[in-house]
Amino acid sequence: MKAYDIPVSRSVLKMLRKDYGYRHHMRIDQLLLGRKLGNVRDWDRHLKKKEATHVTITVVCRYAGPRKLYAVSKLLENHFNLKMMLYVEAAVEFGSDAAEAIRSFMEKYDLSEEDLKMETAYKRWQRHQKREIEKELIPLW
């Protein structure tokens, strides 16, 4: 087995630690990818760049190419975003304000303003709401 480092944002790392613990190992042997995400330049650039907001996590498998590592990194980012949107959507359904729901989500996962800016999270929520409204307008038949 080999260990590979992939970059993820600090907010994703905090979510993984809170939900799955500190000593949980992620194995990606059985992960099957159906379509290409991005292109080869995107994979290399994403895996090699060092941003201040990103940290590296280690995944374990027999072999993983840049395509699979890029896909896992994006998958974790999308998982965090979906989890946040579902949390906020449920809170808004029960009468809470969206900004207050985002704050409580940030408190739940111990996210600081440096990890995830409030303005960015609120814009993500607005875009999510816009997509949901557009989905409702699509006729089913």
PDB file of C-alpha atoms in Angstrom:
ATOM      1  CA  MET A   1       0.000   0.000   0.000  1.00  0.00           C
ATOM      2  CA  LYS A   2       1.132   3.495  -0.795  1.00  0.00           C
ATOM      3  CA  ALA A   3       0.227   6.757   0.850  1.00  0.00           C
ATOM      4  CA  TYR A   4      -0.570   9.790  -1.294  1.00  0.00           C
ATOM      5  CA  ASP A   5      -1.016  13.381  -0.181  1.00  0.00           C
ATOM      6  CA  ILE A   6      -3.844  15.439  -1.650  1.00  0.00           C
ATOM      7  CA  PRO A   7      -4.749  19.075  -0.967  1.00  0.00           C
ATOM      8  CA  VAL A   8      -8.085  19.957   0.626  1.00  0.00           C
ATOM      9  CA  SER A   9      -9.337  23.088   2.329  1.00  0.00           C
ATOM     10  CA  ARG A  10      -9.043  23.462   6.100  1.00  0.00           C
ATOM     11  CA  SER A  11     -12.816  23.359   6.451  1.00  0.00           C
ATOM     12  CA  VAL A  12     -12.907  19.914   4.784  1.00  0.00           C
ATOM     13  CA  LEU A  13     -10.174  18.667   7.115  1.00  0.00           C
ATOM     14  CA  LYS A  14     -12.121  19.851  10.172  1.00  0.00           C
ATOM     15  CA  MET A  15     -15.284  18.175   8.870  1.00  0.00           C
ATOM     16  CA  LEU A  16     -13.441  14.880   8.317  1.00  0.00           C
ATOM     17  CA  ARG A  17     -11.914  14.999  11.802  1.00  0.00           C
ATOM     18  CA  LYS A  18     -15.228  15.793  13.471  1.00  0.00           C
ATOM     19  CA  ASP A  19     -17.258  13.203  11.558  1.00  0.00           C
ATOM     20  CA  TYR A  20     -14.748  10.371  11.227  1.00  0.00           C
ATOM     21  CA  GLY A  21     -12.107  10.922  13.905  1.00  0.00           C
ATOM     22  CA  TYR A  22      -8.391  11.605  13.855  1.00  0.00           C
ATOM     23  CA  ARG A  23      -7.095   8.099  13.161  1.00  0.00           C
ATOM     24  CA  HIS A  24      -9.474   7.091  10.414  1.00  0.00           C
ATOM     25  CA  HIS A  25      -7.689   5.981   7.236  1.00  0.00           C
ATOM     26  CA  MET A  26      -9.239   6.649   3.877  1.00  0.00           C
ATOM     27  CA  ARG A  27      -8.814   3.840   1.349  1.00  0.00           C
ATOM     28  CA  ILE A  28      -9.620   4.623  -2.248  1.00  0.00           C
ATOM     29  CA  ASP A  29      -8.880   1.225  -3.849  1.00  0.00           C
ATOM     30  CA  GLN A  30     -12.484   0.491  -4.796  1.00  0.00           C
ATOM     31  CA  LEU A  31     -13.256   3.965  -6.143  1.00  0.00           C
ATOM     32  CA  LEU A  32     -14.344   3.805  -9.776  1.00  0.00           C
ATOM     33  CA  LEU A  33     -14.388   6.938 -11.882  1.00  0.00           C
ATOM     34  CA  GLY A  34     -16.867   7.162 -14.710  1.00  0.00           C
ATOM     35  CA  ARG A  35     -15.867  10.361 -16.449  1.00  0.00           C
ATOM     36  CA  LYS A  36     -12.896  12.644 -16.541  1.00  0.00           C
ATOM     37  CA  LEU A  37     -12.899  15.678 -14.312  1.00  0.00           C
ATOM     38  CA  GLY A  38     -10.994  18.564 -15.823  1.00  0.00           C
ATOM     39  CA  ASN A  39      -7.884  17.865 -17.852  1.00  0.00           C
ATOM     40  CA  VAL A  40      -4.327  16.732 -17.182  1.00  0.00           C
ATOM     41  CA  ARG A  41      -3.072  20.276 -16.575  1.00  0.00           C
ATOM     42  CA  ASP A  42      -5.820  20.831 -13.985  1.00  0.00           C
ATOM     43  CA  TRP A  43      -4.885  17.623 -12.166  1.00  0.00           C
ATOM     44  CA  ASP A  44      -1.201  18.469 -11.925  1.00  0.00           C
ATOM     45  CA  ARG A  45      -1.811  22.108 -11.028  1.00  0.00           C
ATOM     46  CA  HIS A  46      -4.302  21.203  -8.299  1.00  0.00           C
ATOM     47  CA  LEU A  47      -2.105  18.516  -6.756  1.00  0.00           C
ATOM     48  CA  LYS A  48       1.074  20.606  -6.772  1.00  0.00           C
ATOM     49  CA  LYS A  49      -0.219  24.028  -5.758  1.00  0.00           C
ATOM     50  CA  LYS A  50       0.195  25.196  -2.204  1.00  0.00           C
ATOM     51  CA  GLU A  51      -2.383  27.729  -1.104  1.00  0.00           C
ATOM     52  CA  ALA A  52      -2.611  29.199   2.348  1.00  0.00           C
ATOM     53  CA  THR A  53      -6.163  27.885   2.709  1.00  0.00           C
ATOM     54  CA  HIS A  54      -5.261  24.295   1.787  1.00  0.00           C
ATOM     55  CA  VAL A  55      -3.750  21.507   3.858  1.00  0.00           C
ATOM     56  CA  THR A  56      -2.741  18.028   2.757  1.00  0.00           C
ATOM     57  CA  ILE A  57      -4.386  14.811   3.849  1.00  0.00           C
ATOM     58  CA  THR A  58      -3.118  11.299   3.212  1.00  0.00           C
ATOM     59  CA  VAL A  59      -5.074   8.648   1.345  1.00  0.00           C
ATOM     60  CA  VAL A  60      -3.965   5.021   1.102  1.00  0.00           C
ATOM     61  CA  CYS A  61      -4.253   2.656  -1.868  1.00  0.00           C
ATOM     62  CA  ARG A  62      -2.184   0.355  -4.060  1.00  0.00           C
ATOM     63  CA  TYR A  63      -1.863   2.847  -6.893  1.00  0.00           C
ATOM     64  CA  ALA A  64      -3.492   6.167  -7.647  1.00  0.00           C
ATOM     65  CA  GLY A  65      -2.735   8.378 -10.582  1.00  0.00           C
ATOM     66  CA  PRO A  66      -3.209  12.132 -10.694  1.00  0.00           C
ATOM     67  CA  ARG A  67      -6.722  11.685 -12.103  1.00  0.00           C
ATOM     68  CA  LYS A  68      -7.932   9.657  -9.127  1.00  0.00           C
ATOM     69  CA  LEU A  69      -6.239  11.920  -6.568  1.00  0.00           C
ATOM     70  CA  TYR A  70      -7.779  15.006  -8.190  1.00  0.00           C
ATOM     71  CA  ALA A  71     -11.198  13.332  -8.195  1.00  0.00           C
ATOM     72  CA  VAL A  72     -10.955  12.394  -4.505  1.00  0.00           C
ATOM     73  CA  SER A  73      -9.919  15.928  -3.583  1.00  0.00           C
ATOM     74  CA  LYS A  74     -12.861  17.435  -5.489  1.00  0.00           C
ATOM     75  CA  LEU A  75     -15.201  14.776  -4.092  1.00  0.00           C
ATOM     76  CA  LEU A  76     -14.318  15.761  -0.524  1.00  0.00           C
ATOM     77  CA  GLU A  77     -14.810  19.455  -1.294  1.00  0.00           C
ATOM     78  CA  ASN A  78     -18.215  18.728  -2.832  1.00  0.00           C
ATOM     79  CA  HIS A  79     -19.162  16.511   0.130  1.00  0.00           C
ATOM     80  CA  PHE A  80     -18.459  19.371   2.524  1.00  0.00           C
ATOM     81  CA  ASN A  81     -20.421  21.824   0.391  1.00  0.00           C
ATOM     82  CA  LEU A  82     -23.400  19.465   0.148  1.00  0.00           C
ATOM     83  CA  LYS A  83     -23.356  18.823   3.888  1.00  0.00           C
ATOM     84  CA  MET A  84     -23.379  22.557   4.578  1.00  0.00           C
ATOM     85  CA  MET A  85     -26.222  23.186   2.112  1.00  0.00           C
ATOM     86  CA  LEU A  86     -28.354  20.403   3.600  1.00  0.00           C
ATOM     87  CA  TYR A  87     -27.744  21.707   7.121  1.00  0.00           C
ATOM     88  CA  VAL A  88     -28.711  25.259   6.169  1.00  0.00           C
ATOM     89  CA  GLU A  89     -31.704  24.103   4.139  1.00  0.00           C
ATOM     90  CA  ALA A  90     -33.044  22.064   7.068  1.00  0.00           C
ATOM     91  CA  ALA A  91     -32.567  24.987   9.454  1.00  0.00           C
ATOM     92  CA  VAL A  92     -34.364  27.371   7.097  1.00  0.00           C
ATOM     93  CA  GLU A  93     -37.219  24.853   6.730  1.00  0.00           C
ATOM     94  CA  PHE A  94     -37.719  25.008  10.498  1.00  0.00           C
ATOM     95  CA  GLY A  95     -37.857  28.794  10.528  1.00  0.00           C
ATOM     96  CA  SER A  96     -34.278  29.807  11.236  1.00  0.00           C
ATOM     97  CA  ASP A  97     -32.511  32.561   9.330  1.00  0.00           C
ATOM     98  CA  ALA A  98     -29.964  31.416   6.708  1.00  0.00           C
ATOM     99  CA  ALA A  99     -27.150  33.519   8.187  1.00  0.00           C
ATOM    100  CA  GLU A 100     -27.820  32.117  11.659  1.00  0.00           C
ATOM    101  CA  ALA A 101     -27.900  28.572  10.260  1.00  0.00           C
ATOM    102  CA  ILE A 102     -24.529  29.109   8.580  1.00  0.00           C
ATOM    103  CA  ARG A 103     -23.105  30.445  11.853  1.00  0.00           C
ATOM    104  CA  SER A 104     -24.359  27.414  13.771  1.00  0.00           C
ATOM    105  CA  PHE A 105     -22.875  25.098  11.115  1.00  0.00           C
ATOM    106  CA  MET A 106     -19.549  26.888  11.483  1.00  0.00           C
ATOM    107  CA  GLU A 107     -19.742  26.510  15.272  1.00  0.00           C
ATOM    108  CA  LYS A 108     -20.638  22.820  14.964  1.00  0.00           C
ATOM    109  CA  TYR A 109     -17.523  22.107  12.898  1.00  0.00           C
ATOM    110  CA  ASP A 110     -15.353  24.653  14.721  1.00  0.00           C
ATOM    111  CA  LEU A 111     -14.755  26.692  11.560  1.00  0.00           C
ATOM    112  CA  SER A 112     -13.235  30.120  11.906  1.00  0.00           C
ATOM    113  CA  GLU A 113     -13.663  33.083   9.594  1.00  0.00           C
ATOM    114  CA  GLU A 114     -10.262  32.235   8.077  1.00  0.00           C
ATOM    115  CA  ASP A 115     -11.395  28.696   7.219  1.00  0.00           C
ATOM    116  CA  LEU A 116     -14.682  29.708   5.623  1.00  0.00           C
ATOM    117  CA  LYS A 117     -15.744  33.305   5.208  1.00  0.00           C
ATOM    118  CA  MET A 118     -19.324  34.086   6.126  1.00  0.00           C
ATOM    119  CA  GLU A 119     -19.873  36.042   2.906  1.00  0.00           C
ATOM    120  CA  THR A 120     -18.627  33.135   0.801  1.00  0.00           C
ATOM    121  CA  ALA A 121     -20.839  30.633   2.607  1.00  0.00           C
ATOM    122  CA  TYR A 122     -23.880  32.898   2.217  1.00  0.00           C
ATOM    123  CA  LYS A 123     -23.184  33.331  -1.512  1.00  0.00           C
ATOM    124  CA  ARG A 124     -22.928  29.552  -1.852  1.00  0.00           C
ATOM    125  CA  TRP A 125     -26.301  29.273  -0.138  1.00  0.00           C
ATOM    126  CA  GLN A 126     -27.856  31.841  -2.481  1.00  0.00           C
ATOM    127  CA  ARG A 127     -26.514  30.009  -5.539  1.00  0.00           C
ATOM    128  CA  HIS A 128     -27.855  26.730  -4.158  1.00  0.00           C
ATOM    129  CA  GLN A 129     -31.282  28.285  -3.655  1.00  0.00           C
ATOM    130  CA  LYS A 130     -31.245  29.676  -7.188  1.00  0.00           C
ATOM    131  CA  ARG A 131     -30.441  26.223  -8.617  1.00  0.00           C
ATOM    132  CA  GLU A 132     -33.212  24.642  -6.536  1.00  0.00           C
ATOM    133  CA  ILE A 133     -35.744  27.165  -7.843  1.00  0.00           C
ATOM    134  CA  GLU A 134     -34.613  26.496 -11.420  1.00  0.00           C
ATOM    135  CA  LYS A 135     -35.005  22.741 -10.856  1.00  0.00           C
ATOM    136  CA  GLU A 136     -38.596  23.233  -9.716  1.00  0.00           C
ATOM    137  CA  LEU A 137     -39.391  25.098 -12.937  1.00  0.00           C
ATOM    138  CA  ILE A 138     -38.314  22.177 -15.140  1.00  0.00           C
ATOM    139  CA  PRO A 139     -41.373  20.158 -16.211  1.00  0.00           C
ATOM    140  CA  LEU A 140     -41.226  16.461 -15.406  1.00  0.00           C
ATOM    141  CA  TRP A 141     -43.044  15.400 -18.588  1.00  0.00           C
TER     142      TRP A 141
END
